[in-house]
Coordinates of C-alpha atoms in Angstrom, one line a residue:
Chain A
M28 CA 0.0 0.0 0.0
K29 CA 1.4 3.3 -1.0
H30 CA 1.7 5.9 1.7
Q31 CA 0.1 9.0 0.3
F32 CA -2.3 11.5 1.6
I33 CA -5.8 11.3 0.1
E34 CA -7.5 14.6 -0.4
T35 CA -10.9 13.6 1.0
E36 CA -14.0 15.6 0.6
N37 CA -13.6 16.7 4.2
Y38 CA -10.1 18.0 3.5
I39 CA -11.3 19.9 0.4
K40 CA -14.1 21.5 2.4
C41 CA -11.8 22.6 5.2
Y42 CA -9.1 23.9 2.7
E43 CA -11.7 25.9 0.8
A44 CA -13.1 27.4 4.0
L45 CA -9.7 28.4 5.3
D46 CA -8.7 29.7 1.9
E47 CA -11.8 31.9 1.9
M48 CA -11.1 33.2 5.4
V49 CA -7.6 34.2 4.5
S50 CA -8.8 36.2 1.5
L51 CA -11.4 38.1 3.5
P52 CA -10.6 41.8 4.1
D53 CA -8.9 42.8 7.4
H54 CA -12.0 44.4 8.9
S55 CA -14.2 41.2 8.5
H56 CA -14.5 38.5 11.1
K57 CA -12.5 35.4 10.3
M58 CA -13.3 32.7 12.8
G59 CA -14.1 29.2 11.7
L60 CA -15.2 25.9 13.2
F61 CA -14.5 22.5 11.9
Y62 CA -16.4 19.9 14.0
G63 CA -17.3 16.3 13.8
E64 CA -17.4 12.9 15.5
F65 CA -14.2 11.1 16.5
G66 CA -12.3 8.8 14.2
L67 CA -13.1 10.7 11.0
G68 CA -9.5 11.8 10.4
K69 CA -9.8 15.3 11.7
T70 CA -6.4 15.5 13.2
I71 CA -4.5 14.2 10.2
T72 CA -6.6 16.5 8.0
L73 CA -5.6 19.5 10.2
E74 CA -1.9 18.5 10.2
R75 CA -2.0 18.4 6.4
L76 CA -3.9 21.6 6.2
A77 CA -1.3 23.3 8.4
N78 CA 1.4 21.9 6.3
D79 CA -0.2 23.0 3.0
T80 CA -1.2 26.5 4.1
G81 CA 1.5 27.4 6.6
A82 CA -1.1 27.8 9.4
A83 CA 0.1 27.5 13.0
L84 CA -1.5 24.4 14.6
V85 CA -1.8 24.2 18.3
R86 CA -3.5 21.4 20.3
T87 CA -5.2 22.3 23.5
L88 CA -4.3 20.6 26.8
G89 CA -6.4 20.0 29.8
G90 CA -4.1 22.0 32.0
W91 CA -4.0 25.1 29.7
T92 CA -4.1 28.5 31.2
P93 CA -4.2 31.7 29.1
K94 CA -0.4 32.0 29.7
S95 CA 0.5 28.4 28.8
M96 CA -1.7 28.7 25.7
L97 CA 0.1 31.8 24.6
S98 CA 3.4 30.2 25.3
D99 CA 2.4 27.3 23.0
I100 CA 1.3 29.7 20.3
C101 CA 4.6 31.5 20.6
Y102 CA 6.5 28.2 20.2
E103 CA 4.5 27.3 17.1
L104 CA 5.1 30.8 15.7
G105 CA 8.8 30.4 16.4
V106 CA 9.2 33.4 18.8
D107 CA 10.4 33.7 22.3
D108 CA 7.9 32.0 24.6
S109 CA 8.9 33.6 27.9
G110 CA 7.4 36.6 29.7
S111 CA 4.2 37.5 31.4
T112 CA 0.7 36.8 29.9
A113 CA 0.4 40.3 28.7
T114 CA 3.9 40.3 27.1
L115 CA 3.2 37.0 25.4
E116 CA -0.2 38.2 24.1
T117 CA 1.4 41.4 22.6
R118 CA 4.2 39.3 21.1
V119 CA 1.8 37.0 19.4
I120 CA -0.3 39.8 18.0
N121 CA 2.8 41.7 16.8
T122 CA 4.2 38.6 15.2
L123 CA 0.9 37.9 13.4
I124 CA 0.6 41.4 12.2
A125 CA 4.1 41.3 10.7
D126 CA 3.7 37.8 9.3
P127 CA 0.0 36.9 9.1
R128 CA -0.7 33.2 9.5
P129 CA -4.0 31.4 10.2
I130 CA -4.2 29.8 13.6
I131 CA -5.8 26.4 14.1
I132 CA -6.8 25.3 17.6
D133 CA -7.4 21.6 17.8
E134 CA -9.6 19.9 20.4
I135 CA -11.4 23.0 21.5
D136 CA -13.7 21.0 23.7
T137 CA -11.1 21.0 26.4
I138 CA -11.2 24.8 26.9
L139 CA -14.9 25.3 26.2
S140 CA -15.8 23.4 29.3
G141 CA -13.7 25.6 31.6
H142 CA -13.8 29.2 32.4
K143 CA -13.2 30.2 28.8
N144 CA -10.5 32.7 29.7
E145 CA -8.4 31.3 26.8
M146 CA -11.3 32.0 24.4
V147 CA -11.2 35.6 25.4
V148 CA -7.5 35.8 24.7
L149 CA -8.0 34.1 21.3
R150 CA -10.8 36.6 20.5
D151 CA -8.3 39.5 21.2
I152 CA -5.7 38.0 18.9
H153 CA -8.3 37.5 16.2
D154 CA -9.6 41.1 16.5
K155 CA -6.2 42.8 16.8
A156 CA -4.1 40.8 14.4
A157 CA -7.0 40.2 11.9
V158 CA -5.9 36.6 11.1
P159 CA -8.2 33.6 10.7
I160 CA -8.6 31.5 13.8
V161 CA -10.1 28.0 13.2
F162 CA -11.4 25.9 16.1
T163 CA -11.9 22.2 15.8
G164 CA -13.6 19.8 18.0
M165 CA -16.4 17.3 18.5
E166 CA -20.1 17.6 17.8
Q167 CA -21.0 19.5 21.0
C168 CA -18.7 22.4 20.2
L169 CA -21.2 24.1 17.9
R170 CA -23.9 24.0 20.7
L171 CA -21.5 25.4 23.3
L172 CA -20.2 28.1 21.1
R173 CA -23.7 29.1 20.0
R174 CA -24.6 30.0 23.6
D175 CA -22.3 33.0 23.5
R176 CA -24.0 34.9 20.7
H177 CA -21.5 37.8 20.8
Y178 CA -18.6 35.4 20.3
F179 CA -20.5 33.2 17.8
S180 CA -21.2 36.2 15.5
R181 CA -17.5 36.2 14.6
F182 CA -17.8 32.8 13.0
V183 CA -17.9 33.0 9.2
N184 CA -17.3 29.4 8.2
I185 CA -18.6 26.3 9.9
V186 CA -17.7 23.0 8.4
K187 CA -19.1 19.7 9.6
I188 CA -16.7 16.8 9.2
T189 CA -18.7 13.9 7.8
P190 CA -17.9 10.2 7.4
N191 CA -15.8 9.4 4.4
T192 CA -17.8 9.2 1.2
R193 CA -17.7 6.3 -1.3
N194 CA -15.6 8.5 -3.5
D195 CA -13.0 9.0 -0.8
I196 CA -12.8 5.3 -0.2
A197 CA -12.5 4.6 -3.9
K198 CA -9.6 7.1 -4.0
Y199 CA -8.0 5.4 -1.0
C200 CA -8.3 2.0 -2.5
Q201 CA -6.4 3.1 -5.6
S202 CA -3.3 3.3 -3.3
A203 CA -3.5 -0.5 -2.9
E204 CA -1.1 -2.7 -4.7
I205 CA -3.9 -4.9 -5.8
T206 CA -7.1 -3.9 -7.7
I207 CA -10.0 -3.4 -5.3
E208 CA -13.1 -4.2 -7.2
E209 CA -16.2 -2.0 -7.1
D210 CA -18.3 -4.3 -4.9
L211 CA -15.6 -4.3 -2.3
V212 CA -15.4 -0.5 -2.3
D213 CA -19.1 -0.5 -1.7
Y214 CA -18.7 -3.0 1.1
L215 CA -15.9 -1.1 2.8
H216 CA -17.9 2.1 2.5
T217 CA -20.9 0.6 4.1
K218 CA -19.2 -1.2 6.9
Y219 CA -16.2 1.0 7.9
A220 CA -16.3 4.7 8.7
N221 CA -12.6 5.0 9.4
L222 CA -9.8 5.0 6.8
R223 CA -7.4 3.5 9.4
Q224 CA -9.6 0.4 9.7
I225 CA -9.8 0.1 5.9
K226 CA -6.0 0.5 5.7
T227 CA -5.5 -2.5 8.0
I228 CA -7.9 -4.6 5.9
I229 CA -6.3 -3.7 2.6
I230 CA -2.8 -4.5 3.9
R231 CA -3.9 -7.9 5.1
L232 CA -5.8 -8.5 1.8
E233 CA -2.6 -7.6 -0.2
R234 CA -0.7 -10.3 1.7
F235 CA -3.5 -12.8 1.2
C236 CA -3.6 -12.0 -2.6
E237 CA 0.1 -12.3 -2.8
D238 CA 0.2 -15.7 -1.1
N239 CA -2.7 -16.9 -3.3
D240 CA -1.5 -15.4 -6.5
L241 CA -4.4 -13.0 -7.0
E242 CA -4.3 -9.7 -8.8
S243 CA -7.5 -8.2 -7.5
A244 CA -9.9 -8.6 -4.6
N245 CA -13.7 -8.4 -4.3
V246 CA -16.1 -9.2 -1.4
Q247 CA -15.8 -12.9 -2.0
V248 CA -12.0 -12.8 -1.7
L249 CA -12.4 -10.7 1.5
K250 CA -14.7 -13.3 3.0
T251 CA -12.5 -16.2 2.0
S252 CA -9.4 -14.5 3.4
K253 CA -11.1 -14.0 6.8
V254 CA -9.0 -10.9 7.3
E255 CA -11.9 -9.1 9.0
E256 CA -12.1 -11.8 11.7
R257 CA -8.8 -10.9 13.0
N258 CA -10.2 -7.5 13.7
E259 CA -12.7 -9.0 16.1
I260 CA -10.2 -10.9 18.3
Chain B
M8 CA -2.7 30.2 0.1
K9 CA 0.0 27.6 -0.6
S10 CA 2.7 27.5 1.9
K11 CA 6.1 28.7 0.8
L12 CA 8.0 26.6 3.2
T13 CA 10.7 24.2 2.1
I14 CA 10.1 20.5 2.5
E15 CA 12.8 20.4 5.2
Q16 CA 11.1 23.2 7.1
K17 CA 7.7 21.4 6.8
V18 CA 9.2 18.2 8.3
W19 CA 10.9 20.2 11.0
N20 CA 7.6 21.9 11.9
Y21 CA 5.9 18.6 12.1
L22 CA 8.6 17.3 14.5
R23 CA 8.2 20.4 16.7
R24 CA 4.5 19.8 17.0
N25 CA 4.7 16.0 17.5
K26 CA 7.1 14.9 20.2
K27 CA 6.4 11.3 19.3
F28 CA 5.8 10.6 15.7
M29 CA 5.6 7.8 13.1
F30 CA 7.6 7.7 9.9
S31 CA 4.5 7.1 7.7
N32 CA 2.6 10.0 9.3
V33 CA 5.4 12.4 8.3
L34 CA 5.1 11.1 4.8
L35 CA 1.4 11.6 4.7
V36 CA 1.4 15.1 6.2
T37 CA 4.4 16.7 4.5
G38 CA 4.4 14.8 1.2
I39 CA 8.1 14.2 1.3
T40 CA 9.6 11.1 -0.3
A41 CA 10.6 8.2 1.8
P42 CA 14.4 8.2 0.8
K43 CA 14.6 12.0 1.5
L44 CA 12.9 11.6 4.8
T45 CA 15.2 8.7 5.8
T46 CA 18.2 10.9 5.1
L47 CA 16.7 13.8 7.0
L48 CA 15.8 11.8 10.0
E49 CA 19.2 10.1 10.0
S50 CA 20.9 13.4 10.2
Y51 CA 18.6 14.6 13.0
E52 CA 19.3 11.4 14.9
K53 CA 23.0 11.9 14.5
K54 CA 22.7 15.4 15.9
G55 CA 20.7 14.1 18.9
F56 CA 17.4 15.8 18.1
I57 CA 15.4 12.6 17.8
E58 CA 15.7 9.0 18.7
R59 CA 14.3 6.0 16.9
N60 CA 12.4 3.4 18.8
E61 CA 14.5 0.2 18.5
N62 CA 11.4 -2.0 18.6
S63 CA 10.1 -0.7 15.3
K64 CA 9.2 -3.6 13.0
S65 CA 9.4 -1.8 9.7
L66 CA 10.5 1.6 8.4
M67 CA 7.0 2.8 7.8
N68 CA 5.8 1.9 11.2
S69 CA 8.9 3.1 13.0
Y70 CA 8.4 5.5 15.9
Y71 CA 10.7 8.4 16.8
I72 CA 10.8 10.5 19.9
V73 CA 11.9 14.1 19.9
I74 CA 14.5 14.4 22.7
Q75 CA 15.4 18.1 22.5
K76 CA 13.4 21.3 22.4
L77 CA 13.6 22.2 18.7
E78 CA 14.3 25.7 17.6
S79 CA 12.0 27.2 14.9
E80 CA 14.5 26.8 12.1
P81 CA 15.8 23.4 11.0
R82 CA 19.4 22.9 11.8
V83 CA 20.4 21.8 8.3
S84 CA 22.6 24.6 7.1
K85 CA 25.8 22.7 7.4
D86 CA 24.6 19.2 7.9
E87 CA 24.8 16.1 5.8
I88 CA 21.8 17.1 3.6
K89 CA 23.5 20.1 2.3
Q90 CA 26.9 18.5 2.1
A91 CA 25.3 15.5 0.4
S92 CA 23.7 17.7 -2.2
L93 CA 27.0 19.6 -2.7
V94 CA 28.7 16.3 -3.4
L95 CA 26.0 14.3 -5.0
R96 CA 24.5 16.8 -7.4
P97 CA 27.7 17.5 -9.4
L98 CA 28.6 13.9 -9.2
N99 CA 25.3 13.0 -10.7
T100 CA 25.7 15.6 -13.5
L101 CA 29.2 14.3 -14.2
Q102 CA 28.3 10.7 -14.3
R103 CA 25.5 11.4 -16.8
K104 CA 27.8 13.3 -19.0
L105 CA 30.5 10.6 -18.9
K106 CA 28.3 8.1 -20.7
D107 CA 28.2 10.2 -23.8
V108 CA 31.8 11.1 -24.4
N109 CA 34.8 9.5 -26.1
Q110 CA 37.1 8.1 -23.5
T111 CA 40.1 10.2 -24.4
D112 CA 38.6 13.5 -25.2
F113 CA 37.2 15.3 -22.2
S114 CA 38.3 18.9 -22.7
Y115 CA 35.0 19.9 -24.3
L116 CA 33.0 18.0 -21.7
F117 CA 34.5 20.0 -18.9
K118 CA 33.8 23.2 -20.7
S119 CA 30.2 22.2 -21.3
L120 CA 29.6 21.5 -17.6
S121 CA 28.4 24.4 -15.4
L122 CA 30.5 23.3 -12.5
S123 CA 33.3 25.3 -11.0
R124 CA 36.8 23.9 -11.3
G125 CA 37.0 23.1 -7.5
V126 CA 33.7 21.2 -7.5
L127 CA 34.6 19.4 -10.7
K128 CA 38.0 18.4 -9.3
Q129 CA 36.4 17.1 -6.1
S130 CA 33.8 15.1 -8.1
L131 CA 36.6 13.6 -10.2
I132 CA 38.4 12.5 -7.1
H133 CA 35.2 10.9 -5.8
L134 CA 34.7 9.1 -9.1
Q135 CA 38.3 8.0 -9.0
N136 CA 37.8 6.6 -5.5
L137 CA 34.7 4.8 -6.6
G138 CA 36.7 3.2 -9.4
V139 CA 34.5 4.8 -12.1
I140 CA 37.4 6.6 -13.7
S141 CA 41.2 6.3 -13.7
I142 CA 43.3 9.3 -14.5
E143 CA 46.5 9.1 -16.6
D144 CA 48.9 11.2 -14.6
E145 CA 50.2 9.0 -11.8
G146 CA 46.6 8.8 -10.6
K147 CA 46.2 12.5 -9.7
V148 CA 43.7 14.9 -10.9
R149 CA 45.5 17.7 -12.7
A150 CA 45.2 21.3 -11.6
T151 CA 44.4 22.1 -15.2
L152 CA 41.8 19.7 -16.5
D153 CA 41.8 20.8 -20.1
N154 CA 44.2 18.1 -21.2
S155 CA 43.3 15.4 -18.7
L156 CA 43.0 11.9 -20.1
L157 CA 40.5 9.8 -18.3
N158 CA 39.6 6.1 -18.6
V159 CA 36.0 5.2 -17.8
N160 CA 35.1 1.9 -16.3
A161 CA 31.8 1.3 -18.1
L162 CA 30.5 -1.3 -15.7
K163 CA 31.2 0.8 -12.6
L164 CA 29.7 3.9 -14.3
K165 CA 26.6 1.9 -15.0
A166 CA 26.5 0.7 -11.4
L167 CA 26.7 4.4 -10.2
E168 CA 24.0 5.4 -12.6
E169 CA 21.7 2.7 -11.2
L170 CA 22.4 3.8 -7.7
F171 CA 21.4 7.4 -8.6
K172 CA 18.3 6.1 -10.4
A173 CA 17.3 4.1 -7.4
K174 CA 17.9 7.2 -5.2
E175 CA 20.3 5.1 -3.0
V176 CA 21.7 8.3 -1.5
T177 CA 22.9 6.6 1.7
K178 CA 24.7 3.9 -0.2
I179 CA 26.5 6.4 -2.5
K180 CA 27.5 8.5 0.5
E181 CA 28.8 5.4 2.3
H182 CA 30.9 4.5 -0.7
I183 CA 32.3 8.1 -1.0
S184 CA 33.1 8.4 2.7
S185 CA 34.8 5.0 2.9
K186 CA 36.5 5.4 -0.5
K187 CA 35.2 2.0 -1.4
V188 CA 35.3 1.0 -5.0
L189 CA 31.9 0.2 -6.5
D190 CA 31.0 -3.3 -7.6
D191 CA 30.7 -3.8 -11.3
F192 CA 27.1 -3.4 -12.6
A193 CA 25.4 -6.8 -12.6
Q194 CA 24.2 -7.6 -16.1
F195 CA 20.7 -8.4 -14.6
P196 CA 18.9 -7.4 -11.4
R197 CA 20.5 -8.9 -8.3
E198 CA 17.2 -9.8 -6.8
L199 CA 16.4 -12.1 -9.8
E200 CA 19.7 -13.8 -9.3
L201 CA 19.0 -14.4 -5.6
I202 CA 15.5 -15.7 -6.4
L203 CA 16.8 -18.1 -9.0
E204 CA 19.7 -19.3 -6.9
T205 CA 17.2 -20.1 -4.1
I206 CA 15.0 -22.1 -6.5
T207 CA 18.0 -24.1 -7.7
Q208 CA 18.2 -25.5 -4.2
N209 CA 14.5 -25.7 -3.3
E210 CA 11.8 -27.1 -5.5
Y211 CA 8.9 -26.8 -3.2
L212 CA 8.3 -23.5 -1.4
K213 CA 5.6 -21.1 -0.3
R214 CA 5.8 -17.6 -1.7
D215 CA 6.9 -16.1 1.6
E216 CA 9.5 -18.9 2.1
L217 CA 10.9 -18.1 -1.3
R218 CA 11.1 -14.4 -0.4
K219 CA 12.8 -15.0 2.9
L220 CA 15.3 -17.5 1.6
S221 CA 16.2 -15.2 -1.3
D222 CA 16.4 -12.2 1.0
V223 CA 14.3 -10.0 -1.2
T224 CA 11.3 -7.8 -0.4
R225 CA 7.7 -8.7 -1.3
A226 CA 7.7 -5.9 -3.9
E227 CA 10.9 -7.2 -5.5
L228 CA 9.5 -10.8 -5.7
K229 CA 6.3 -9.4 -7.1
I230 CA 8.1 -7.8 -10.0
W231 CA 9.6 -11.1 -11.1
W232 CA 6.7 -13.4 -10.2
S233 CA 5.0 -13.3 -13.6
F234 CA 8.4 -13.9 -15.3
L235 CA 8.9 -17.0 -13.1
K236 CA 5.5 -18.3 -14.3
K237 CA 6.1 -17.4 -18.0
S238 CA 9.5 -19.0 -18.0
A239 CA 8.0 -22.2 -16.5
I240 CA 10.1 -22.1 -13.4
I241 CA 6.9 -22.2 -11.5
I242 CA 5.4 -25.5 -12.6
D243 CA 2.4 -25.9 -10.4
S244 CA 0.8 -25.0 -7.1
V245 CA -0.9 -27.0 -4.4
K246 CA -2.6 -26.5 -1.0
D247 CA -1.6 -28.8 1.8
S248 CA -4.9 -28.2 3.5
P249 CA -7.9 -26.0 2.6
N250 CA -6.8 -23.3 5.1
S251 CA -3.1 -23.3 4.4
R252 CA -1.2 -21.1 2.0
V253 CA -0.4 -22.1 -1.5
S254 CA 2.9 -24.0 -2.0
Y255 CA 4.6 -23.9 -5.4
I256 CA 6.3 -26.7 -7.3
L257 CA 9.4 -25.1 -8.8
S258 CA 11.9 -26.4 -11.4
A259 CA 15.5 -26.2 -10.3
N260 CA 16.8 -27.3 -13.7
R261 CA 14.8 -24.6 -15.5
A262 CA 16.0 -22.0 -13.0
K263 CA 19.6 -23.1 -13.6
R264 CA 19.2 -22.7 -17.4
V265 CA 17.6 -19.3 -17.1
L266 CA 20.3 -18.2 -14.8
A267 CA 22.9 -19.3 -17.3
K268 CA 21.2 -17.4 -20.1
L269 CA 21.0 -14.3 -17.9
K270 CA 24.7 -14.5 -17.2
A271 CA 25.3 -14.7 -20.9
G272 CA 23.7 -11.3 -21.4
A273 CA 20.0 -12.1 -22.0
Y274 CA 18.8 -9.2 -19.8
E275 CA 21.0 -6.7 -21.6
E276 CA 19.4 -7.7 -24.9
D277 CA 15.8 -7.6 -23.7
K278 CA 14.7 -6.4 -20.3
E279 CA 11.4 -8.4 -20.5
L280 CA 13.3 -11.6 -21.2
K281 CA 10.7 -12.7 -23.8
K282 CA 13.1 -15.2 -25.3
L283 CA 13.0 -17.1 -22.1
W284 CA 9.3 -17.4 -21.9
M285 CA 7.9 -20.9 -22.5
Q286 CA 5.0 -21.1 -25.0

């Protein structure tokens, strides 16, 4: 199986949303939210998005305070991460004004459940530096953010991360060293939501096909190979 | 909105963000090629920035741990990557040119290359150490290259070309640093030779057994599998029990004959080896 990133429909939606926010004029609001259930590939999509766009990606931690959050953002921006909270905040804003980069905050659920002081600091950075800030998290994020209408009014793009489509899975199957037939693509799409699970199955199927001298695999081959059963051990 | 960062910077940023990371994830996120990533990670490991988990089963699944706080810029300015490109790039240019010239007339070749004299001289010394060229002046590269007479060892030049084609950067670097002479280019792929030699000694094997005994990868065996069938080296296949893997009945005699033909230059004549197929 080739190791290559598949531009899934979720990735394309997120990329387009971020691209649009970057091109908005300075005086417009530029906050975004990408949310969805676990296991849909959000984190790898964000890593790739940060890599492709040069965005600063920061993951929240349970023990975050406004200061430690700012320190992490400074580290990600490659500037000195020492000083008081106010110094760090000013440094982040000045750095982003001089060299604008979108900021992505992953797993926002962690700070939404607390006192939300970090959210206030992030709002200040957004307002002063006029850079897009994208939050990502689970389903309940949208509901929690909606409660604060004043804050929520800054959100211009909200993207729901959905389960991988059949098209995504078909694209993914093209990375296999064997031909994955259409009926098997349909089967994988119906049964597995997660590309990581599909990857394991395809790797095992490749081995089975190699041992049994097969060039392609369909549902019947999958059932004969019993590679799924090992998943249930 | 495309990022203007270099691929090294992208990898570096990924490492700064992920204190524990997997080789295949870096490939997925940054889009770097596996050989280049291997070289980069090797250099970071030597510098003590990261450490590879020794329990890793394969390259793709290998885990690394970042053991130092990483600065924002990658420390590659004077490291092996740059040095390697300084050595390997001109060497690659030169070896490609060497194929096309008359063995005794190099003056026009040197003029046509966009390499400085210092770099050219260094590349010639490397080629001399690799055994690709020999220089007719008591073995020294002359200060003035215009009238240098060089003899090219075609088989070693071909071997070097193949290494560049296969992007075996680490292997080339090892040869250069140890001043080890290259082996002559094998007239046919080494892995095929290994597979055939194994078959000459074993006539009943499972595919995985053949691969392990031949010391080739799955991908390498896969390339030659259809040839083994077409050339009738694989005679038949059987299953010991319904749930067991297929075992193959192989012809040692046929493998010996094919090996002899290959050693006689069959691969040079036709890369698909169609003459060896059995109708």
